[in-house]
CSV table of C-alpha atoms and ligand atoms in Angstrom, one decimal:
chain,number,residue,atom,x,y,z
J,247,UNK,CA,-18.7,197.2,110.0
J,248,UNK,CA,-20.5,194.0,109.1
J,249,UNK,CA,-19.5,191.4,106.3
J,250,UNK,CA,-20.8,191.9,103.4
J,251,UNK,CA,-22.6,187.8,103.8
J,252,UNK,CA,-24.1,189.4,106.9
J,253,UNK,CA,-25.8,192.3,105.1
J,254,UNK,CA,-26.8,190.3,102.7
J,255,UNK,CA,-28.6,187.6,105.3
J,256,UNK,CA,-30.3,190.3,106.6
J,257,UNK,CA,-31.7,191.4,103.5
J,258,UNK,CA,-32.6,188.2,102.1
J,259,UNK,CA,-34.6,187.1,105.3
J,260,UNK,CA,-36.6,190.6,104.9
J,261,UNK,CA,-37.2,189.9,101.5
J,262,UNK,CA,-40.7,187.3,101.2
J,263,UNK,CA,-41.5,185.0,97.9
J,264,UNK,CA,-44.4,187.0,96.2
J,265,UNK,CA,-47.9,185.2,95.8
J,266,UNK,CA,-48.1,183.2,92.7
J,267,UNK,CA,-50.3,184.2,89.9
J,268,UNK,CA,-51.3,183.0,86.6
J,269,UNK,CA,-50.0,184.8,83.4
J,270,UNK,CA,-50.5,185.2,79.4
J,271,UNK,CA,-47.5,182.8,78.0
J,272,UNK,CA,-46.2,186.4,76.1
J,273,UNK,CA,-45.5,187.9,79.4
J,274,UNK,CA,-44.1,185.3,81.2
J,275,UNK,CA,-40.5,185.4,79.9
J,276,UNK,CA,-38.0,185.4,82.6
J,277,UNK,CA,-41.0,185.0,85.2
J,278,UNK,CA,-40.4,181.8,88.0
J,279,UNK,CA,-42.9,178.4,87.6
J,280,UNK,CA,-44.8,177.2,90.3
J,281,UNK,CA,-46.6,174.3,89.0
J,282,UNK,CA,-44.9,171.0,87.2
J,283,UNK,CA,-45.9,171.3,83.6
J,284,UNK,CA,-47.4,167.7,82.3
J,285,UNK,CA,-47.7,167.2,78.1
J,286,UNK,CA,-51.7,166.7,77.2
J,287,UNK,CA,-50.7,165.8,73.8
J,288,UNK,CA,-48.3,164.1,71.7
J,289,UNK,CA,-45.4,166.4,70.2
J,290,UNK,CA,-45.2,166.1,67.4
J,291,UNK,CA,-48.5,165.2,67.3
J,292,UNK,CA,-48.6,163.1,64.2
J,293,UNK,CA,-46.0,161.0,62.3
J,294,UNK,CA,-44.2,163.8,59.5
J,295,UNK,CA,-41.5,164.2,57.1
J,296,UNK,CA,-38.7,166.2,58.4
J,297,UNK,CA,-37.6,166.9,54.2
J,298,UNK,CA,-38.8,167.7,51.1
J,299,UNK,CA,-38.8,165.0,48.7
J,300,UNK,CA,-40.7,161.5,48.7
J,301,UNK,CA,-42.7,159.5,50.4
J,302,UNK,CA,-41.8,155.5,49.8
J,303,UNK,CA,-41.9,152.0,50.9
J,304,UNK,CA,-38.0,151.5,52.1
J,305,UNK,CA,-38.5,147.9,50.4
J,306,UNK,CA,-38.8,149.5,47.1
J,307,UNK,CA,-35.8,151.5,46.8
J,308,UNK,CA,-33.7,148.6,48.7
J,309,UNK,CA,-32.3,147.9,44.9
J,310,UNK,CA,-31.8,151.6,43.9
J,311,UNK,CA,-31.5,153.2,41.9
J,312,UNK,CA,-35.6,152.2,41.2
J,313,UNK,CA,-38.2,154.2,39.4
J,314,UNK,CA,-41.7,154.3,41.5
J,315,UNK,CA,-44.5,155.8,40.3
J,316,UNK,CA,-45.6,159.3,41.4
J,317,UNK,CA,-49.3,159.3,43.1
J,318,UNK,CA,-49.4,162.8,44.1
J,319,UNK,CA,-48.4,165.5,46.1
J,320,UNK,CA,-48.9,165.8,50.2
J,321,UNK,CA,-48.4,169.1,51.5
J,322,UNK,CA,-48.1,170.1,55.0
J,323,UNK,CA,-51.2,170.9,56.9
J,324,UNK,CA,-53.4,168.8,54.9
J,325,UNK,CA,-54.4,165.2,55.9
J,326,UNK,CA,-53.2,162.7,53.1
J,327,UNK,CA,-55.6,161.5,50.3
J,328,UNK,CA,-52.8,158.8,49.0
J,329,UNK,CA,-51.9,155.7,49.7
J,330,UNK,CA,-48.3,154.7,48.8
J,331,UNK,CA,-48.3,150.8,47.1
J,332,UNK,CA,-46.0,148.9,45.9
J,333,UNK,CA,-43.7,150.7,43.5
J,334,UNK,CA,-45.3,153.8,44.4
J,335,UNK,CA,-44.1,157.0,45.6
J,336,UNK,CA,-45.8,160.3,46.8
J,337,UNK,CA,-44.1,164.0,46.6
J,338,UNK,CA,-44.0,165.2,49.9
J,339,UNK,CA,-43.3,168.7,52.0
J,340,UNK,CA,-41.3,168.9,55.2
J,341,UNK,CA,-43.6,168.9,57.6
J,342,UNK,CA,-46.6,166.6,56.0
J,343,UNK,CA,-48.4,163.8,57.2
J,344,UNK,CA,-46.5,160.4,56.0
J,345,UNK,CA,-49.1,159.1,53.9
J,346,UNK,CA,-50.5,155.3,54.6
J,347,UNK,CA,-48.5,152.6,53.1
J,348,UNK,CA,-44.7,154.6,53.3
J,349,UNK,CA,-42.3,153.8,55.5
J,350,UNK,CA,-39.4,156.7,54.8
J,351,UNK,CA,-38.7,159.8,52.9
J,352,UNK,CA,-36.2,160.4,50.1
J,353,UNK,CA,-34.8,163.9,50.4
J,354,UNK,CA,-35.7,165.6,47.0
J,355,UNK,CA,-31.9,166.0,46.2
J,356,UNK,CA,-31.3,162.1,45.5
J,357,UNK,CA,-34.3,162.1,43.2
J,358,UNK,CA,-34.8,162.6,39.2
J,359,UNK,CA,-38.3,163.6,38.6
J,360,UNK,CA,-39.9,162.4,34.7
J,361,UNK,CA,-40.4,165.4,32.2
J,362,UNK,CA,-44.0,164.6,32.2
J,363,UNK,CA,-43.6,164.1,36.6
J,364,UNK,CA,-45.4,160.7,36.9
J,365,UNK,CA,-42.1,159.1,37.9
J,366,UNK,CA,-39.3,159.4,39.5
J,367,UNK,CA,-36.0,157.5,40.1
J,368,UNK,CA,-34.8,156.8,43.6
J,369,UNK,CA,-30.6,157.3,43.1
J,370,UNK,CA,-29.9,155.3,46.6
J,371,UNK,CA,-31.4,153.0,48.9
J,372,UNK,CA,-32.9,154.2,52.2
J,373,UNK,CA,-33.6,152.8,55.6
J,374,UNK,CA,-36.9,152.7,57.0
J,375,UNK,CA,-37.7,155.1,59.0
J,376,UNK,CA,-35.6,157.2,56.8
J,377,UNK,CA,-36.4,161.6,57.7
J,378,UNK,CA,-39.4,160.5,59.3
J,379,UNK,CA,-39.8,162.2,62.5
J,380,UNK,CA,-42.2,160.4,64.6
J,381,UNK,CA,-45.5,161.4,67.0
J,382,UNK,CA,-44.5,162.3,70.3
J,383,UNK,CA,-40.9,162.0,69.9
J,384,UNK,CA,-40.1,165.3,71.8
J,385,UNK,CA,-43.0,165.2,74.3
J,386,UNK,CA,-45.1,162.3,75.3
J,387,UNK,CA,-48.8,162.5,77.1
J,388,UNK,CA,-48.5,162.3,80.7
J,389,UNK,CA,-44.2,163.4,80.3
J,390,UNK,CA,-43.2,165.9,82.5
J,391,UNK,CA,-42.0,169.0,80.7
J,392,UNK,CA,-40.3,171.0,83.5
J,393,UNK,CA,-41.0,171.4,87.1
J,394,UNK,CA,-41.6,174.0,89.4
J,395,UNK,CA,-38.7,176.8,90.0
J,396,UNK,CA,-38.0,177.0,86.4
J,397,UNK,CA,-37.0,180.7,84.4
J,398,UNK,CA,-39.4,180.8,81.5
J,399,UNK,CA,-37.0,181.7,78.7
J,400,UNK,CA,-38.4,181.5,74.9
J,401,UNK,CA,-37.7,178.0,74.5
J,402,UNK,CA,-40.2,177.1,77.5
J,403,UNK,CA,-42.5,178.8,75.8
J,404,UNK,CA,-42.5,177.8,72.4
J,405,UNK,CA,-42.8,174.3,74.5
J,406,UNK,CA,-46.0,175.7,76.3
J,407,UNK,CA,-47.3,176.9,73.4
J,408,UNK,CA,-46.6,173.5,71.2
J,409,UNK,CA,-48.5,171.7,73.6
J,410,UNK,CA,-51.7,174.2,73.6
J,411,UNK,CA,-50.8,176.0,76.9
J,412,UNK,CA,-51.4,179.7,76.8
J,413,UNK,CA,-51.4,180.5,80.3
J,414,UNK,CA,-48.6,179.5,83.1
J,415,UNK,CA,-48.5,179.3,87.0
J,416,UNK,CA,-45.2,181.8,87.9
J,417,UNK,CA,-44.6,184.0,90.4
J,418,UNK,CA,-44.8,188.1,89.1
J,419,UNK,CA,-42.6,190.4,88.2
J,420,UNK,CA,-42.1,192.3,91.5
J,421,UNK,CA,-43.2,196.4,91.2
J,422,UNK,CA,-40.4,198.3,92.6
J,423,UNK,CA,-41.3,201.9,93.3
J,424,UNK,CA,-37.9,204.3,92.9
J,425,UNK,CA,-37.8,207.7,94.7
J,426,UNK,CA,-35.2,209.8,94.2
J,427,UNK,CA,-34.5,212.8,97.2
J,428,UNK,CA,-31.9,215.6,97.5
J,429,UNK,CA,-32.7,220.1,97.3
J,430,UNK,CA,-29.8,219.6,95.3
J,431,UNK,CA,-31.5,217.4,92.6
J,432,UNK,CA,-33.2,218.9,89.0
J,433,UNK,CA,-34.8,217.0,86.3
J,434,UNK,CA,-34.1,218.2,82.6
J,435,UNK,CA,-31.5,220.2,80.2
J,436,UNK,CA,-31.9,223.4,81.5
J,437,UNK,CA,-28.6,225.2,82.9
J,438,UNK,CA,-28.1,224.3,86.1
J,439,UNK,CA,-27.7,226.9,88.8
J,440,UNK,CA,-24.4,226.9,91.8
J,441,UNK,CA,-25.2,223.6,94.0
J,442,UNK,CA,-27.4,221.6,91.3
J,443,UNK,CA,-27.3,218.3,89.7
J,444,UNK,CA,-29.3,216.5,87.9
J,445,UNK,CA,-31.0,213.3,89.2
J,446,UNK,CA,-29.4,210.5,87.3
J,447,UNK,CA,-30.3,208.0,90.1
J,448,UNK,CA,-33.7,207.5,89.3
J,449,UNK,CA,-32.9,206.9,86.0
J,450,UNK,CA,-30.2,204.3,86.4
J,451,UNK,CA,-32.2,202.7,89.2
J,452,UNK,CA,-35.7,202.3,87.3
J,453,UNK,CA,-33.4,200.6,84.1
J,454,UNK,CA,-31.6,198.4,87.0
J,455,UNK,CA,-35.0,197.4,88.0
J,456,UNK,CA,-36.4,196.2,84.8
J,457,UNK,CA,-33.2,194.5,83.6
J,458,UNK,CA,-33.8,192.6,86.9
J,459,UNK,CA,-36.7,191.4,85.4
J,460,UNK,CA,-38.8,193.7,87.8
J,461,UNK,CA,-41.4,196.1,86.9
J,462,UNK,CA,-40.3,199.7,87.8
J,463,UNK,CA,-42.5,202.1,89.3
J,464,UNK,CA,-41.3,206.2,88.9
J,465,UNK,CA,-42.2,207.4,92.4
J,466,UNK,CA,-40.2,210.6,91.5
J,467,UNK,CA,-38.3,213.1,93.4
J,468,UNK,CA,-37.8,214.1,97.0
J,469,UNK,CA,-37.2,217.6,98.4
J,470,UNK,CA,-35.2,217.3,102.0
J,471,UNK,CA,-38.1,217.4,103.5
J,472,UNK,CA,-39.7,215.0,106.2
J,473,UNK,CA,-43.1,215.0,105.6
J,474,UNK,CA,-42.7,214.7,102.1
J,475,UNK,CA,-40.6,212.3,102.4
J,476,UNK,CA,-42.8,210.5,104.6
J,477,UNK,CA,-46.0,210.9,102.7
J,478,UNK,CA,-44.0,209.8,99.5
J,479,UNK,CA,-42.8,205.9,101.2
J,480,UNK,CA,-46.4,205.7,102.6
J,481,UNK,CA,-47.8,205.9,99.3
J,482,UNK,CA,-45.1,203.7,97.6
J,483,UNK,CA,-45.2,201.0,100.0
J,484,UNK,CA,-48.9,200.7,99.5
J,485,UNK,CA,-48.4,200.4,95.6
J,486,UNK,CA,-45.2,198.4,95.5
J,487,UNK,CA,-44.0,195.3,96.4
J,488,UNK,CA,-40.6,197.3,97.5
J,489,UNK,CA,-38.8,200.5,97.4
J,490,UNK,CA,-35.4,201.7,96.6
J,491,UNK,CA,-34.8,205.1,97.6
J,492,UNK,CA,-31.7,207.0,97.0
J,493,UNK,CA,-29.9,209.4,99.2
J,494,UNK,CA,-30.3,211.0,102.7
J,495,UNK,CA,-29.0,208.1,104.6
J,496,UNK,CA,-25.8,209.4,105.7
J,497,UNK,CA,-24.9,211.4,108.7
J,498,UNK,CA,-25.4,214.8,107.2
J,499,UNK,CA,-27.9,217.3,109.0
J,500,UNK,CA,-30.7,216.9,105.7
J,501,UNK,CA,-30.4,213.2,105.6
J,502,UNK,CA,-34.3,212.7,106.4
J,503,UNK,CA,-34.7,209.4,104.8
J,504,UNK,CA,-33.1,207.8,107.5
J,505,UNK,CA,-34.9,209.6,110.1
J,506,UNK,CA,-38.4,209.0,108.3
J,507,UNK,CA,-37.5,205.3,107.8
J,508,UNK,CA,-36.6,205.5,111.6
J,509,UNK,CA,-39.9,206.4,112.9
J,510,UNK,CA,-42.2,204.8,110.0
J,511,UNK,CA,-40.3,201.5,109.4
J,512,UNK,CA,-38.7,198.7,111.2
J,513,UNK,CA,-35.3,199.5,109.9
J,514,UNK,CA,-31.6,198.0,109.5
J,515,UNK,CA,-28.9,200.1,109.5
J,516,UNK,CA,-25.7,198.7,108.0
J,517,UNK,CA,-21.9,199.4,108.3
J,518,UNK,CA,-20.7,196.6,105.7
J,519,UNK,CA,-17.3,196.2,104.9
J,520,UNK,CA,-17.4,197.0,101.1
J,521,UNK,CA,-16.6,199.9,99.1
J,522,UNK,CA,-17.9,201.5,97.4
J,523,UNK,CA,-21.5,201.4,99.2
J,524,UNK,CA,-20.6,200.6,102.6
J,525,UNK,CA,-23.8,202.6,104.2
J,526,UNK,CA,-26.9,200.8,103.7
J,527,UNK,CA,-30.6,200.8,105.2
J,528,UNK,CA,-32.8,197.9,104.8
J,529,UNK,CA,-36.0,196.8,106.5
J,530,UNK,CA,-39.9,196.7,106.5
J,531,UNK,CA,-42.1,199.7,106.2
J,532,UNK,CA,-45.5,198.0,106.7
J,533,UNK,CA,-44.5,194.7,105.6
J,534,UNK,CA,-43.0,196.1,102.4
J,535,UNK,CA,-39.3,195.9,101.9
J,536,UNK,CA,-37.2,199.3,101.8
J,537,UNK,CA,-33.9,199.7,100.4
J,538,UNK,CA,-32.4,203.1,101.5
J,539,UNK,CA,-29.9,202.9,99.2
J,540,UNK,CA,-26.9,205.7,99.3
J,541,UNK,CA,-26.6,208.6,97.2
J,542,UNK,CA,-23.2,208.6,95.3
J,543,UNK,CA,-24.3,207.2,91.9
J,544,UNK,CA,-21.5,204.3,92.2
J,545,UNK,CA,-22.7,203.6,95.5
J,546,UNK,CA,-26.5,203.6,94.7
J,547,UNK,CA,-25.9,201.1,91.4
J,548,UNK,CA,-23.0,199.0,93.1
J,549,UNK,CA,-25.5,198.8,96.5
J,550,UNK,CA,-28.0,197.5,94.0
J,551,UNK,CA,-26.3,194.8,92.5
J,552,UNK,CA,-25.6,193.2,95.7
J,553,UNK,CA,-28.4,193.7,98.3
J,554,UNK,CA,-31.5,194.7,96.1
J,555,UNK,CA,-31.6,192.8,92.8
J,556,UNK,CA,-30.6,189.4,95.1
J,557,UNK,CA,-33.6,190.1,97.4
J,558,UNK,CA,-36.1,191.2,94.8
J,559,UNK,CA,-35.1,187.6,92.3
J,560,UNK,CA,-35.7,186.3,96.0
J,561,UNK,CA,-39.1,187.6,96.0
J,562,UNK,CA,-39.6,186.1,92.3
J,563,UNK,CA,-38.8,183.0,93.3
J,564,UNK,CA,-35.5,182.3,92.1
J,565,UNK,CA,-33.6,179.4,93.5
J,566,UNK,CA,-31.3,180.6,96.4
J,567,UNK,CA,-28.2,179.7,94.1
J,568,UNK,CA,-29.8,182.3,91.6
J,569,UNK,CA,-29.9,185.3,94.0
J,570,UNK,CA,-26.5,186.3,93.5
J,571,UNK,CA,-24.2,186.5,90.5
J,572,UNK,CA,-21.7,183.8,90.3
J,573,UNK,CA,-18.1,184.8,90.1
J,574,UNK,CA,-16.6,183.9,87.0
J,575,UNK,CA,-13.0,184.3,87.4
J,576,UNK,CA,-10.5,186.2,84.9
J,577,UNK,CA,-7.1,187.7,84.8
J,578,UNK,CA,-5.8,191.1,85.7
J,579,UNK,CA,-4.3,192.6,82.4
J,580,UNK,CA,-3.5,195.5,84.3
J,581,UNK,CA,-2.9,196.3,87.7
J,582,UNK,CA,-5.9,196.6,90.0
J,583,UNK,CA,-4.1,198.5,93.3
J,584,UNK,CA,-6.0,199.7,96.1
J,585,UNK,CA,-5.2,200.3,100.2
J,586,UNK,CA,-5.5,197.9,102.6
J,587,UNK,CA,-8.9,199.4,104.5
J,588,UNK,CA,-10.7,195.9,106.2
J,589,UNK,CA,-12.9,196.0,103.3
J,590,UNK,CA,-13.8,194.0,100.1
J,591,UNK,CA,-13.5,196.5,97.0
J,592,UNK,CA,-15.7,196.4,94.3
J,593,UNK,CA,-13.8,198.2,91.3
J,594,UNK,CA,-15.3,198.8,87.9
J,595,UNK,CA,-13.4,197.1,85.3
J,596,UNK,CA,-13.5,196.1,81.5
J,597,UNK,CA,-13.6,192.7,80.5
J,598,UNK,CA,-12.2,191.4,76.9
J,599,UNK,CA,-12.3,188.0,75.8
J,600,UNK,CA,-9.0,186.8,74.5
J,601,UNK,CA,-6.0,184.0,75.0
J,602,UNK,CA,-8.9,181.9,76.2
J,603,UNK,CA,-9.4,183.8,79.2
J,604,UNK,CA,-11.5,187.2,80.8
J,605,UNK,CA,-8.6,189.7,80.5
J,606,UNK,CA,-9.3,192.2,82.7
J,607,UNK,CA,-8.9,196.3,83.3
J,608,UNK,CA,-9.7,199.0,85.1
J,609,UNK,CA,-13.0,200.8,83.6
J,610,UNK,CA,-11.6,204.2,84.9
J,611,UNK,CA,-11.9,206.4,87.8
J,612,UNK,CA,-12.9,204.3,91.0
J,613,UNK,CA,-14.6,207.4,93.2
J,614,UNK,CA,-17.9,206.6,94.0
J,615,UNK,CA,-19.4,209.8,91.8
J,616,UNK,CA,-17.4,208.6,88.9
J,617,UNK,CA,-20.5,207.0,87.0
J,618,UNK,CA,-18.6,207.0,83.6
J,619,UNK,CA,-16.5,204.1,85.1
J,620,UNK,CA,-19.7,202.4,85.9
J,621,UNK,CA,-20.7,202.9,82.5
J,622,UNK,CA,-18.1,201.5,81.0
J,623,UNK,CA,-17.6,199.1,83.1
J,624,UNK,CA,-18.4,194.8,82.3
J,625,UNK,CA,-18.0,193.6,85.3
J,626,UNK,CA,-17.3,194.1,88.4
J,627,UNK,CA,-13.7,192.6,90.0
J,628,UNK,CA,-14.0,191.5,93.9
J,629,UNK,CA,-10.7,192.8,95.5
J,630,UNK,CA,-10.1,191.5,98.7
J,631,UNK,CA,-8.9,193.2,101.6
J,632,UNK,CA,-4.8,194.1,100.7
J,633,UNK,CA,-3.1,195.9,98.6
J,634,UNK,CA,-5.0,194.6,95.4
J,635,UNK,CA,-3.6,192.4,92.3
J,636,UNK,CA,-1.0,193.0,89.9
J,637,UNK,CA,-0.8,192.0,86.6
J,638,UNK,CA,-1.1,188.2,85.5
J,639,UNK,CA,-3.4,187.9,89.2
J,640,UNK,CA,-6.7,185.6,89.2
J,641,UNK,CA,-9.4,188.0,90.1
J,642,UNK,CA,-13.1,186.9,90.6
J,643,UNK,CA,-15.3,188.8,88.4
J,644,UNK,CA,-18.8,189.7,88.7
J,645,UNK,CA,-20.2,190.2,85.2
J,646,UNK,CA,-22.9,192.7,84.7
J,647,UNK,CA,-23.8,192.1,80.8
B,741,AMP,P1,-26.7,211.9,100.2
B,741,AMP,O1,-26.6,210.4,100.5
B,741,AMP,O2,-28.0,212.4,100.1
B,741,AMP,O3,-25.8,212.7,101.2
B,741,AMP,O4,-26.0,212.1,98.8
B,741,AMP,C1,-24.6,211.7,98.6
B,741,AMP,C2,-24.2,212.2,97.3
B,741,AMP,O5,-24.9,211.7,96.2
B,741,AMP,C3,-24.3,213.8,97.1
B,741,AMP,O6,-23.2,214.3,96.4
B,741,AMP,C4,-25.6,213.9,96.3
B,741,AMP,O7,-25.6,215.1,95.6
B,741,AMP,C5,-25.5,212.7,95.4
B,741,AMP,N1,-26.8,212.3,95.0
B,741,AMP,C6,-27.9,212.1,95.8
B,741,AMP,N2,-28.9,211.7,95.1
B,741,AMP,C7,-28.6,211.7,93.8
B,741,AMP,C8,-29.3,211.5,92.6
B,741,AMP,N3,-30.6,211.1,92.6
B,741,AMP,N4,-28.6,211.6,91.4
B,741,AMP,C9,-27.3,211.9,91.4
B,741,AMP,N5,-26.6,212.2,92.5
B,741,AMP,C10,-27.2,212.1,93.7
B,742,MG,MG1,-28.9,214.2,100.1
């Protein structure tokens, strides 16, 4: 057995940074900069009231209450056709140009408007400046507005798209073709016959993929069956920028993944001291990474988590300390036994929120076919090699929603 920091080495240094491309600003959430993102224009781009109310010279009101006389009305998206005078004032909408000759806004709520609306009295004095939010006092020209390496999330691009940029330098989503294989397997509600199961890897690996940010790619289901099996990662690896496949890397006499990755790819095959998914195969089948991943459903998703989803954000250009999930660390509110083996367990657990701390508990059954625990589970709790934590324990947790 290898530790699991070994296996995941290995992984990661098969794993190459995609080509960077350029992409529509509405599909770049999530996606990796690779260019430093300079402002062309002033944001905001003009001088503007940030409240409803009036437009005045500060000097005016400096005795309030005062009454100023109303010039007019400036609405937003409209240049202003006033000038604001000496005891003038001009109605004004959040968002408006401040008209020439004002130096602050009065919020509408310390003002009295005239029945007949020509005046209106000022109830305190303001500063100048007062509500006015000024040009390029959230981005200047020539300001940086974040660098390369950066995860576009909807904030960076409402920025983009404040400053006129519809189109970004990232690197892509990474296609991940997913191929299920197994006699045993069947798609769909029918009844299933003595030695069937239904393929639920495919499924849960293709949602693992997107929520990864990746872009999945069905490569459907395997018989047992070496050419098949063969054809079916020749023609994914031409299409995808990796593979996940699940099952038929164990030592069983069907098990002709591994033999086809054998002869096709420039495989890795890996002992690592975790359970569950302890057997894994990584390595290039014509430049194109491969993750044999195992076939228990725990195994597969848990085997995931921690070799495929670090090496494919690798490949999107995450920053190294973004590969992984970080441990966050919470508290076992119940016990979380298991037997000293020389491996790191990973068990599925529930994760609540109270006391000011992640309490922590067992999701359920910890076999690696028991995908309800998976299900159910929040996170999942690192449990070093021993005989596991009882309750009131710090336990490192690594959260999966
Ligand atoms: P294998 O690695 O092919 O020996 O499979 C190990 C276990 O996982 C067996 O019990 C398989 O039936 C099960 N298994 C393999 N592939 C899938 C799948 N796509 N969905 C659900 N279970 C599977
Ligand atoms: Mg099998």
């Amino acid at each position: 057995m290898i530790p699991l920091a070994e296996a995941q080495e290995r992984v990661l240094a098969g794993c190459g940074v995609l080509a960077e491309i350029t992409a529509p600003v509405d599909d770049a959430r999530g996606l990796v900069t690779t260019e430093t993102v300079v402002a062309p224009e002033l944001v905001p781009p003009f001088d503007n009231t940030a409240m409803d109310g009036f437009a005045v010279r500060s000097a005016d009101v400096a005795d309030a209450p005062a009454t100023l006389a109303v010039e007019g009305t400036i609405a937003a998206g409209v240049p202003p056709d006033i000038t604001v005078g000496a005891g003038q004032a001009a109605r004004i909408m959040t968002g408006a140009v401040i008209p020439p000759g004002a130096d602050a806004v009065v919020m509408v709520e310390l003002t009295e408007v005239s029945a007949d609306g020509a005046a209106v009295t000022v109830a305190q004095s303001v500063p100048a400046g007062n509500h006015i939010r000024r040009a390029g006092e959230d981005l200047s020209i020539g300001q940086t507005v974040f660098g390369p390496g950066e995860v576009l999330t909807p904030g960076h691009l409402g920025v983009l798209t404040s400053l006129g940029m519809y189109r970004v330098r990232v690197r892509p989503k990474a296609r991940v073709g997913v191929m299920s294989t197994g006699d045993e397997l069947v798609e769909g509600p029918q009844a299933l016959e003595l030695g069937q199961i239904r393929d639920s890897n495919r499924h849960t690996l293709l949602a693992l993929v997107a929520e990864a940010g990746c872009e999945p790619v069905d490569l459907g289901s395997m018989t047992d069956d070496e050419a098949e099996i063969a054809a079916g990662i020749r023609a994914g690896v031409e299409k995808c920028d990796a593979l996940l496949t699940s099952g038929g890397v164990s030592m069983g006499d069907y098990d002709y993944v591994k033999k086809v990755l054998d002869e096709i790819g420039d495989m890795s095959w890996m002992q690592v001291a975790i359970k569950p998914a302890k057997p894994l195969a990584f390595g290039l089948v014509d430049g194109t990474p491969v993750f044999g991943l195992p076939g228990n459903p725990v195994s597969s998703m848990v085997s995931f988590e921690l070799f495929a989803r670090p090496g494919l954000r690798k490949m999107m250009g995450h920053s190294p300390g973004a590969w992984h999930r970080q441990p966050v660390l919470g508290r076992a509110a119940g016990p979380l036994r298991r037997r000293p083996d020389g491996k790191t367990h990973f068990a599925r657990v529930r994760v609540e929120y109270a006391d000011g701390q992640y309490q922590v508990t067992s999701a359920g059954g910890q076999g690696s076919h028991q995908l309800s625990a998976m299900a159910a589970a929040d996170a999942l709790a690192v449990l070093p090699d021993g005989e596991g934590l009882a309750i009131g324990d710090p336990v490192p947790l690594l959260i999966l929603r």
